[in-house]
Amino acid sequence: MSKSLQAIRGMNDILPEQTPLWRYFEGTVARLLDNYGYKQIRMPIVEFTELFKRSIGEVTDIVEKEMYTFEDRNGDSLTLRPEGTAACVRAVLEHGITGGGQVQKLWYIGPMFRHERPQKGRYRQFHQIGLEVFNLDGPDIDAELIIMTWRLWGELGIRDAVKLELNSLGTSEARGRYREALVEYLSAHHDKLDEDSQRRLKTNPLRVLDTKNADTQAVLVDAPKMADYLDDESRAHFEGLKARLDAVGIPYVLNPKLVRGLDYYSKTVFEWVTDKLGAQGTVCAGGRYDGLVEQMGGKPTPGVGFAMGIERLVLMLETLEQIPEEISRQVDVYLCAFGEEAELAGLALAERVRDQLPNLRLQVNAGAGSFKSQFKKADKSGALYALILGDDEMAQQVVGFKPLRGQGEQQSIAWDALAAHLATCVVQG
Ligand code: ATP
Ligand code: MG
């Protein structure tokens, strides 16, 4: 083999030293969502390309230039999912679980694929936890989504480092009227817009609002504001959301330029942003999409959801050093046995202890080795205690119990009493 094998650029291995933090993060979110009454759904990673074109919209960054699309052996055009909402809507429609106004509160987790320029916080395979609620149209549920994420930031210890940005895009009619006004205004200033914005003016004019180009931003200062075009219903909805956030004490910033990349949003849109990660500052984004289900062939069904980027949030935990102590230790107890007879007795003893203490993290030495080498491994494992089985211990049917982190002297514990003893000195997760 001449050329060394490598992973695809922007698609990362998550190495054993990183997985504890990932699992802590994922476990924290999963428990929170369970507690609020959300149910997990699992969709395939590959769907028909058509699904994403129809739901996300033809003139979006994702569909225009970011999708991993290929033909399978049947000649069907398939795409690695760039996001979760489309597949989730497809799934609920296919299984009829939102029919007759049934409320569904769903969440999912998994890899997403977008052909973007890889950089810190931006990858080609990345992971999201997403959530979608169907058949609830009030601002109370929009508020609940934000309240849940607020609680999550609190539990993770990153609340002070994120900021909530909010906007309302109105109903599709209101948005249509606003789009017309915006196009009229921007067309009158066409020459002052950057090239990308000139193109977007024709294809997806609202996206001009989140341009990074300074000249275009200057033009936008006097542009019509979405807030002036909101219909009464959207206005009341937005006020309802803000009142609930105020009631719970969640601060927010109104950002009239927040339009989100996807075509399907209406009314509420929001983003949680941070300045701790450099350019890739959005850690969670979402909004309401009351027209999407119908657009995808279902009955009119209100929907609202969000997705958070796991890589970016894990990076934040690392950057802010919010890594709980308990996840840095993977082993509670390490069993060393010397000689074949002791090894056999040790195995049986370990299994008896596991029967009684199913959550104990007990590692049995493998590969035999001298006293010195087994102790070195015990210490390196991070265990709090070593258990020792040598000739003397075998003769007396005891096990040596040695604290490895300086909590007292070595003791002898009878085999039958071992589990009870461990239960008193190891806090079990
Ligand atoms: P961005 O503006 O950063 O490209 P987006 O609007 O395209 O984000 P969404 O489609 O709303 O992102 O996805 C929700 C979240 O998923 C983002 O807020 C971000 O945390 C994460 N995310 C999106 N794209 C990537 C990526 N390529 N790599 C890592 N995380 C990503
Ligand atoms: Mg993007």
Coordinates of C-alpha atoms and ligand atoms in Angstrom, one line a residue:
M1 CA 0.0 0.0 0.0
S2 CA 1.8 3.1 -1.2
K3 CA -0.6 5.9 -0.3
S4 CA -1.7 6.0 3.3
L5 CA -5.5 5.7 3.9
Q6 CA -7.2 8.8 5.2
A7 CA -10.6 10.0 6.2
I8 CA -12.4 12.3 3.9
R9 CA -11.7 16.0 4.6
G10 CA -14.2 17.5 6.9
M11 CA -15.3 14.1 8.2
N12 CA -13.8 13.4 11.6
D13 CA -13.1 10.5 13.8
I14 CA -14.2 11.1 17.3
L15 CA -11.4 9.5 19.3
P16 CA -11.8 7.6 22.6
E17 CA -10.4 10.5 24.6
Q18 CA -13.2 12.7 23.1
T19 CA -16.2 10.3 23.4
P20 CA -16.8 10.8 27.1
L21 CA -17.5 14.5 26.6
W22 CA -19.8 13.7 23.6
R23 CA -21.7 11.1 25.6
Y24 CA -22.0 13.5 28.6
F25 CA -23.4 16.1 26.2
E26 CA -25.8 13.7 24.4
G27 CA -26.9 12.1 27.7
T28 CA -27.7 15.5 29.2
V29 CA -29.8 16.5 26.2
A30 CA -31.6 13.2 26.0
R31 CA -32.5 13.3 29.7
L32 CA -33.8 16.8 29.4
L33 CA -35.9 16.1 26.4
D34 CA -37.3 13.0 28.0
N35 CA -38.2 15.1 31.0
Y36 CA -40.1 17.6 28.9
G37 CA -42.1 14.8 27.2
Y38 CA -40.4 14.6 23.8
K39 CA -40.0 11.2 22.0
Q40 CA -37.1 10.1 19.9
I41 CA -37.5 9.3 16.2
R42 CA -34.8 7.7 14.1
M43 CA -34.7 8.3 10.3
P44 CA -32.4 6.9 7.6
I45 CA -29.3 8.9 6.7
V46 CA -30.1 8.7 3.0
E47 CA -33.2 9.9 1.3
F48 CA -34.4 10.6 -2.2
T49 CA -32.8 13.8 -3.5
E50 CA -36.3 15.1 -4.4
L51 CA -37.2 15.3 -0.7
F52 CA -34.6 17.9 0.1
K53 CA -35.2 19.9 -3.1
R54 CA -38.9 20.1 -2.3
S55 CA -38.6 20.9 1.4
I56 CA -35.5 23.0 1.8
G57 CA -36.0 24.9 -1.4
E58 CA -34.1 25.0 -4.7
V59 CA -32.4 28.3 -4.2
T60 CA -30.8 27.7 -0.8
D61 CA -27.1 27.3 -0.1
I62 CA -27.8 23.7 0.9
V63 CA -29.5 22.6 -2.2
E64 CA -27.5 24.7 -4.6
K65 CA -24.0 23.7 -3.5
E66 CA -23.8 21.7 -0.3
M67 CA -25.5 18.3 -0.9
Y68 CA -23.8 15.0 -1.3
T69 CA -25.9 13.5 -4.1
F70 CA -25.3 10.3 -5.9
E71 CA -27.0 7.8 -8.1
D72 CA -27.5 4.3 -6.6
R73 CA -27.4 1.1 -8.5
N74 CA -31.1 1.4 -9.5
G75 CA -30.4 4.8 -11.0
D76 CA -32.3 6.7 -8.3
S77 CA -30.9 10.0 -7.2
L78 CA -30.1 9.8 -3.4
T79 CA -28.7 12.4 -1.0
L80 CA -27.0 12.1 2.3
R81 CA -29.2 14.1 4.6
P82 CA -28.0 17.7 5.1
E83 CA -30.5 18.3 7.9
G84 CA -33.2 16.5 9.8
T85 CA -36.5 18.3 9.3
A86 CA -37.2 17.1 5.8
A87 CA -36.8 13.5 6.7
C88 CA -38.8 13.9 9.9
V89 CA -41.7 15.5 8.1
R90 CA -41.5 12.7 5.4
A91 CA -41.6 10.1 8.2
V92 CA -44.6 11.5 10.1
L93 CA -46.5 11.8 6.8
E94 CA -45.6 8.3 5.7
H95 CA -46.7 6.8 9.0
G96 CA -49.7 9.1 9.4
I97 CA -48.8 10.0 12.9
T98 CA -49.7 13.7 12.6
G99 CA -53.1 13.0 11.0
G100 CA -56.3 14.3 12.6
G101 CA -54.3 17.0 14.4
Q102 CA -52.3 14.6 16.5
V103 CA -49.6 16.4 18.4
Q104 CA -46.1 15.0 18.0
K105 CA -43.1 16.2 20.0
L106 CA -40.1 14.5 18.4
W107 CA -36.4 14.7 18.6
Y108 CA -33.5 13.0 16.7
I109 CA -29.8 12.8 16.8
G110 CA -27.2 11.9 14.2
P111 CA -24.8 12.9 11.5
M112 CA -25.6 15.4 8.7
F113 CA -23.7 16.0 5.6
R114 CA -22.9 19.2 3.8
H115 CA -20.2 19.9 1.3
E116 CA -18.9 23.1 3.0
R117 CA -15.4 24.5 3.4
P118 CA -14.0 22.7 6.5
Q119 CA -12.8 24.9 9.3
K120 CA -13.2 25.1 13.1
G121 CA -16.8 24.5 13.9
R122 CA -17.7 23.7 10.3
Y123 CA -17.4 20.2 8.9
R124 CA -18.7 18.1 6.1
Q125 CA -20.0 15.4 8.4
F126 CA -21.3 17.0 11.5
H127 CA -23.8 16.0 14.1
Q128 CA -27.1 17.6 15.2
I129 CA -29.6 17.1 17.9
G130 CA -32.9 18.3 16.4
L131 CA -36.4 18.6 17.5
E132 CA -39.8 19.0 15.8
V133 CA -43.2 19.7 17.1
F134 CA -46.3 19.2 15.0
N135 CA -49.9 20.4 15.3
L136 CA -49.3 23.1 17.9
D137 CA -49.6 26.6 16.5
G138 CA -49.4 28.8 19.6
P139 CA -46.4 30.8 20.9
D140 CA -46.5 28.7 24.0
I141 CA -44.7 25.8 22.3
D142 CA -42.2 28.1 20.6
A143 CA -41.5 29.4 24.1
E144 CA -41.1 25.9 25.4
L145 CA -38.4 25.1 22.9
I146 CA -36.4 28.1 23.9
I147 CA -37.0 27.5 27.6
M148 CA -35.7 24.0 27.2
T149 CA -32.5 25.1 25.5
W150 CA -32.1 27.8 28.1
R151 CA -32.2 25.1 30.8
L152 CA -29.8 23.0 28.8
W153 CA -27.2 25.9 28.7
G154 CA -27.7 26.2 32.4
E155 CA -27.1 22.5 33.1
L156 CA -24.0 22.6 30.9
G157 CA -22.6 25.7 32.5
I158 CA -22.5 27.8 29.3
R159 CA -25.5 30.0 29.8
D160 CA -23.5 33.2 30.2
A161 CA -21.7 32.6 26.9
V162 CA -24.8 32.4 24.6
K163 CA -27.2 35.0 23.5
L164 CA -30.7 34.5 22.0
E165 CA -31.6 36.3 18.8
L166 CA -35.2 36.5 17.8
N167 CA -37.2 37.6 14.8
S168 CA -40.6 36.9 13.2
L169 CA -40.9 36.4 9.5
G170 CA -44.7 36.6 9.5
T171 CA -47.1 34.4 7.5
S172 CA -46.1 33.5 4.0
E173 CA -48.5 36.3 2.7
A174 CA -46.9 38.9 5.0
R175 CA -43.5 37.7 4.0
G176 CA -44.5 37.9 0.3
R177 CA -45.6 41.6 0.7
Y178 CA -42.4 42.3 2.5
R179 CA -40.3 40.5 -0.1
E180 CA -41.9 42.8 -2.8
A181 CA -41.1 45.9 -0.9
L182 CA -37.5 44.7 -0.2
V183 CA -37.0 43.8 -3.9
E184 CA -38.3 47.2 -5.0
Y185 CA -35.9 49.0 -2.5
L186 CA -32.9 46.9 -3.3
S187 CA -33.5 47.1 -7.1
A188 CA -33.3 50.9 -6.8
H189 CA -29.8 50.4 -5.2
H190 CA -28.8 47.6 -7.4
D191 CA -25.3 49.0 -8.3
K192 CA -24.3 49.3 -4.7
L193 CA -24.9 45.7 -3.9
D194 CA -22.2 43.0 -3.9
E195 CA -22.3 40.4 -6.6
D196 CA -23.7 37.7 -4.4
S197 CA -26.5 39.9 -3.2
Q198 CA -27.4 40.9 -6.8
R199 CA -27.8 37.3 -7.6
R200 CA -29.8 36.6 -4.4
L201 CA -32.0 39.6 -5.2
K202 CA -33.4 37.5 -8.1
T203 CA -33.4 34.1 -6.5
N204 CA -33.9 34.5 -2.7
P205 CA -34.1 38.2 -1.8
L206 CA -34.6 37.8 1.9
R207 CA -31.2 36.2 2.1
V208 CA -29.6 39.5 1.1
L209 CA -30.5 40.6 4.7
D210 CA -27.8 38.4 6.2
T211 CA -25.0 39.5 3.9
K212 CA -21.6 39.9 5.4
N213 CA -20.6 42.6 2.7
A214 CA -20.2 46.1 4.3
D215 CA -21.4 48.0 1.2
T216 CA -24.6 46.0 1.0
Q217 CA -25.0 46.3 4.8
A218 CA -24.9 50.1 4.4
V219 CA -27.7 49.9 1.8
L220 CA -29.7 47.8 4.1
V221 CA -29.8 50.4 6.9
D222 CA -32.7 52.2 5.2
A223 CA -34.4 49.1 3.8
P224 CA -38.0 48.3 4.7
K225 CA -38.3 46.4 7.9
M226 CA -40.1 43.1 8.2
A227 CA -41.6 44.2 11.5
D228 CA -43.6 46.9 9.6
Y229 CA -45.1 44.2 7.4
L230 CA -46.1 41.7 10.0
D231 CA -49.8 40.7 9.8
D232 CA -51.8 41.0 13.0
E233 CA -51.8 37.3 13.7
S234 CA -48.0 37.0 13.5
R235 CA -47.6 40.2 15.5
A236 CA -49.8 38.7 18.3
H237 CA -47.9 35.4 18.1
F238 CA -44.6 37.2 18.4
E239 CA -45.8 39.2 21.4
G240 CA -47.1 36.0 23.0
L241 CA -43.6 34.4 22.6
K242 CA -41.8 37.5 24.0
A243 CA -44.2 37.6 27.0
R244 CA -43.4 34.0 27.9
L245 CA -39.7 34.5 27.6
D246 CA -40.0 37.6 29.8
A247 CA -42.1 35.6 32.3
V248 CA -39.3 33.0 32.7
G249 CA -36.6 35.7 32.6
I250 CA -34.9 34.7 29.4
P251 CA -33.1 37.6 27.8
Y252 CA -33.2 38.0 24.0
V253 CA -32.1 40.4 21.3
L254 CA -34.5 41.3 18.4
N255 CA -32.6 40.8 15.2
P256 CA -34.7 42.0 12.2
K257 CA -32.0 40.6 9.8
L258 CA -32.3 37.1 11.1
V259 CA -33.9 35.2 8.2
R260 CA -32.3 31.7 8.4
G261 CA -31.0 29.8 5.5
L262 CA -33.9 27.6 4.7
D263 CA -37.0 28.6 2.7
Y264 CA -39.6 27.0 4.9
Y265 CA -39.7 29.2 8.0
S266 CA -42.6 31.4 9.0
K267 CA -43.4 33.5 12.1
T268 CA -40.8 32.7 14.8
V269 CA -37.1 32.3 13.9
F270 CA -34.3 32.2 16.5
E271 CA -30.7 31.5 16.9
W272 CA -28.5 30.9 20.0
V273 CA -25.2 32.5 19.2
T274 CA -21.8 32.7 21.0
D275 CA -18.7 34.8 20.6
K276 CA -16.5 32.0 22.0
L277 CA -16.1 30.0 18.9
G278 CA -14.8 32.5 16.3
A279 CA -16.7 32.8 13.0
Q280 CA -19.0 29.7 13.5
G281 CA -21.0 31.3 16.3
T282 CA -24.5 29.7 15.9
V283 CA -24.8 26.7 18.2
C284 CA -28.6 26.2 17.9
A285 CA -31.1 27.5 15.4
G286 CA -34.7 27.0 14.6
G287 CA -38.1 28.4 14.0
R288 CA -41.7 27.8 12.9
Y289 CA -42.6 26.3 9.6
D290 CA -46.4 26.2 9.4
G291 CA -46.4 25.8 5.6
L292 CA -43.9 23.0 5.2
V293 CA -46.0 19.9 5.8
E294 CA -48.6 21.0 3.3
Q295 CA -45.9 22.0 0.8
M296 CA -44.6 18.4 1.1
G297 CA -48.0 16.9 0.3
G298 CA -49.7 16.7 3.8
K299 CA -52.7 18.4 5.3
P300 CA -52.0 21.9 6.7
T301 CA -50.0 21.1 9.9
P302 CA -48.3 23.7 12.0
G303 CA -44.7 22.8 12.9
V304 CA -41.8 24.3 14.9
G305 CA -38.4 23.0 15.6
F306 CA -34.7 23.6 16.1
A307 CA -31.3 21.9 15.6
M308 CA -28.1 22.3 17.6
G309 CA -24.7 21.5 16.3
I310 CA -23.0 19.0 18.6
E311 CA -19.4 19.7 17.5
R312 CA -19.9 23.4 18.3
L313 CA -21.4 22.8 21.7
V314 CA -18.7 20.2 22.6
L315 CA -16.1 22.8 21.5
M316 CA -17.8 25.3 23.8
L317 CA -17.6 23.0 26.8
E318 CA -13.9 22.5 26.1
T319 CA -13.3 26.2 25.5
L320 CA -15.1 27.3 28.6
E321 CA -13.6 24.3 30.5
Q322 CA -17.1 23.1 31.6
I323 CA -16.1 19.5 31.7
P324 CA -17.5 17.7 34.7
E325 CA -15.0 15.9 36.8
E326 CA -16.8 12.6 36.8
I327 CA -16.3 12.1 33.1
S328 CA -12.6 12.3 33.2
R329 CA -12.4 9.1 35.3
Q330 CA -13.6 5.9 33.4
V331 CA -12.5 3.3 35.9
D332 CA -13.4 2.9 39.6
V333 CA -11.6 -0.3 40.5
Y334 CA -8.8 -2.2 38.8
L335 CA -8.2 -5.9 39.6
C336 CA -4.6 -7.3 39.5
A337 CA -4.1 -11.0 39.8
F338 CA -0.8 -12.8 39.9
G339 CA -0.5 -16.4 38.7
E340 CA -3.0 -18.6 36.9
E341 CA -5.0 -19.7 39.9
A342 CA -5.4 -16.1 41.1
E343 CA -6.5 -15.1 37.6
L344 CA -9.3 -17.6 37.5
A345 CA -10.4 -16.7 41.0
G346 CA -10.2 -13.1 40.1
L347 CA -12.4 -13.5 37.1
A348 CA -15.1 -15.3 39.1
L349 CA -14.9 -12.7 41.9
A350 CA -15.2 -9.8 39.5
E351 CA -18.4 -11.3 38.0
R352 CA -19.9 -11.8 41.5
V353 CA -19.1 -8.2 42.3
R354 CA -20.7 -7.1 39.0
D355 CA -23.8 -9.0 39.9
Q356 CA -24.2 -7.0 43.1
L357 CA -22.9 -3.7 41.8
P358 CA -24.0 -3.4 38.1
N359 CA -22.9 0.2 37.9
L360 CA -19.4 -0.3 39.2
R361 CA -16.7 0.4 36.7
L362 CA -14.5 -2.6 37.3
Q363 CA -11.6 -3.4 35.0
V364 CA -9.9 -6.7 35.3
N365 CA -6.2 -6.8 34.2
A366 CA -5.7 -8.6 30.9
G367 CA -2.4 -9.9 29.6
A368 CA -1.0 -11.0 33.0
G369 CA 2.3 -9.3 33.8
S370 CA 4.5 -8.7 36.8
F371 CA 3.5 -6.9 40.0
K372 CA 5.1 -3.7 38.7
S373 CA 3.5 -3.7 35.3
Q374 CA 0.0 -4.5 36.6
F375 CA 0.3 -1.7 39.1
K376 CA 1.4 0.7 36.5
K377 CA -1.6 -0.2 34.4
A378 CA -3.9 0.1 37.4
D379 CA -2.6 3.6 38.1
K380 CA -2.8 4.7 34.5
S381 CA -6.4 3.5 34.2
G382 CA -7.3 6.3 36.6
A383 CA -8.9 3.8 39.0
L384 CA -9.5 4.9 42.6
Y385 CA -8.6 1.5 44.0
A386 CA -6.6 -1.6 43.0
L387 CA -7.7 -5.1 44.0
I388 CA -4.9 -7.5 44.5
L389 CA -5.0 -11.3 44.3
G390 CA -1.6 -13.0 44.9
D391 CA -0.6 -16.2 46.6
D392 CA -1.1 -14.9 50.2
E393 CA -4.6 -13.5 49.3
M394 CA -5.5 -16.8 47.7
A395 CA -4.5 -18.8 50.7
Q396 CA -6.7 -16.6 53.0
Q397 CA -9.6 -16.1 50.5
V398 CA -9.2 -12.3 50.8
V399 CA -8.4 -9.6 48.3
G400 CA -5.9 -6.8 48.9
F401 CA -7.7 -3.4 48.7
K402 CA -5.3 -0.7 47.9
P403 CA -6.3 3.0 47.5
L404 CA -4.4 4.4 44.5
R405 CA -5.1 8.1 45.2
G406 CA -3.7 8.4 48.6
Q407 CA -6.9 7.6 50.7
G408 CA -5.3 5.4 53.4
E409 CA -3.5 2.1 53.8
Q410 CA -4.0 -1.2 52.0
Q411 CA -6.5 -3.5 53.7
S412 CA -7.5 -7.2 53.3
I413 CA -11.2 -7.8 52.5
A414 CA -12.9 -11.2 52.5
W415 CA -14.2 -12.2 49.1
D416 CA -17.7 -12.4 50.4
A417 CA -17.5 -8.9 51.8
L418 CA -16.0 -7.2 48.8
A419 CA -19.1 -5.9 47.1
A420 CA -20.4 -4.4 50.3
H421 CA -17.1 -2.8 51.0
L422 CA -16.9 -1.3 47.5
A423 CA -20.4 0.0 47.7
T424 CA -19.3 2.1 50.7
C425 CA -16.3 3.7 49.0
V426 CA -17.2 4.1 45.4
V427 CA -19.9 6.5 44.3
Q428 CA -21.6 4.8 41.4
G429 CA -22.9 6.8 38.5
Ligands
ATP1 P1 -24.4 28.3 9.5 O1 -25.0 29.6 9.3 O2 -23.4 28.2 10.6 O3 -24.0 27.7 8.2 P2 -26.9 27.0 9.2 O4 -28.0 28.0 9.3 O5 -26.5 26.4 7.9 O6 -25.6 27.4 10.0 P3 -28.7 25.0 10.4 O7 -29.0 24.3 9.1 O8 -29.7 25.8 11.0 O9 -27.3 25.8 10.2 O10 -28.2 23.9 11.4 C1 -28.4 24.0 12.8 C2 -27.0 24.0 13.5 O11 -26.2 23.0 13.1 C3 -26.2 25.3 13.3 O12 -26.6 26.3 14.2 C4 -24.8 24.7 13.7 O13 -24.7 24.7 15.1 C5 -24.9 23.3 13.2 N1 -24.2 23.3 11.9 C6 -24.7 23.6 10.7 N2 -23.8 23.4 9.7 C7 -22.7 22.8 10.3 C8 -21.5 22.4 9.8 N3 -21.2 22.3 8.5 N4 -20.6 21.9 10.7 C9 -20.9 21.9 12.0 N5 -22.0 22.3 12.5 C10 -23.0 22.8 11.7
MG2 MG -24.9 26.7 6.6

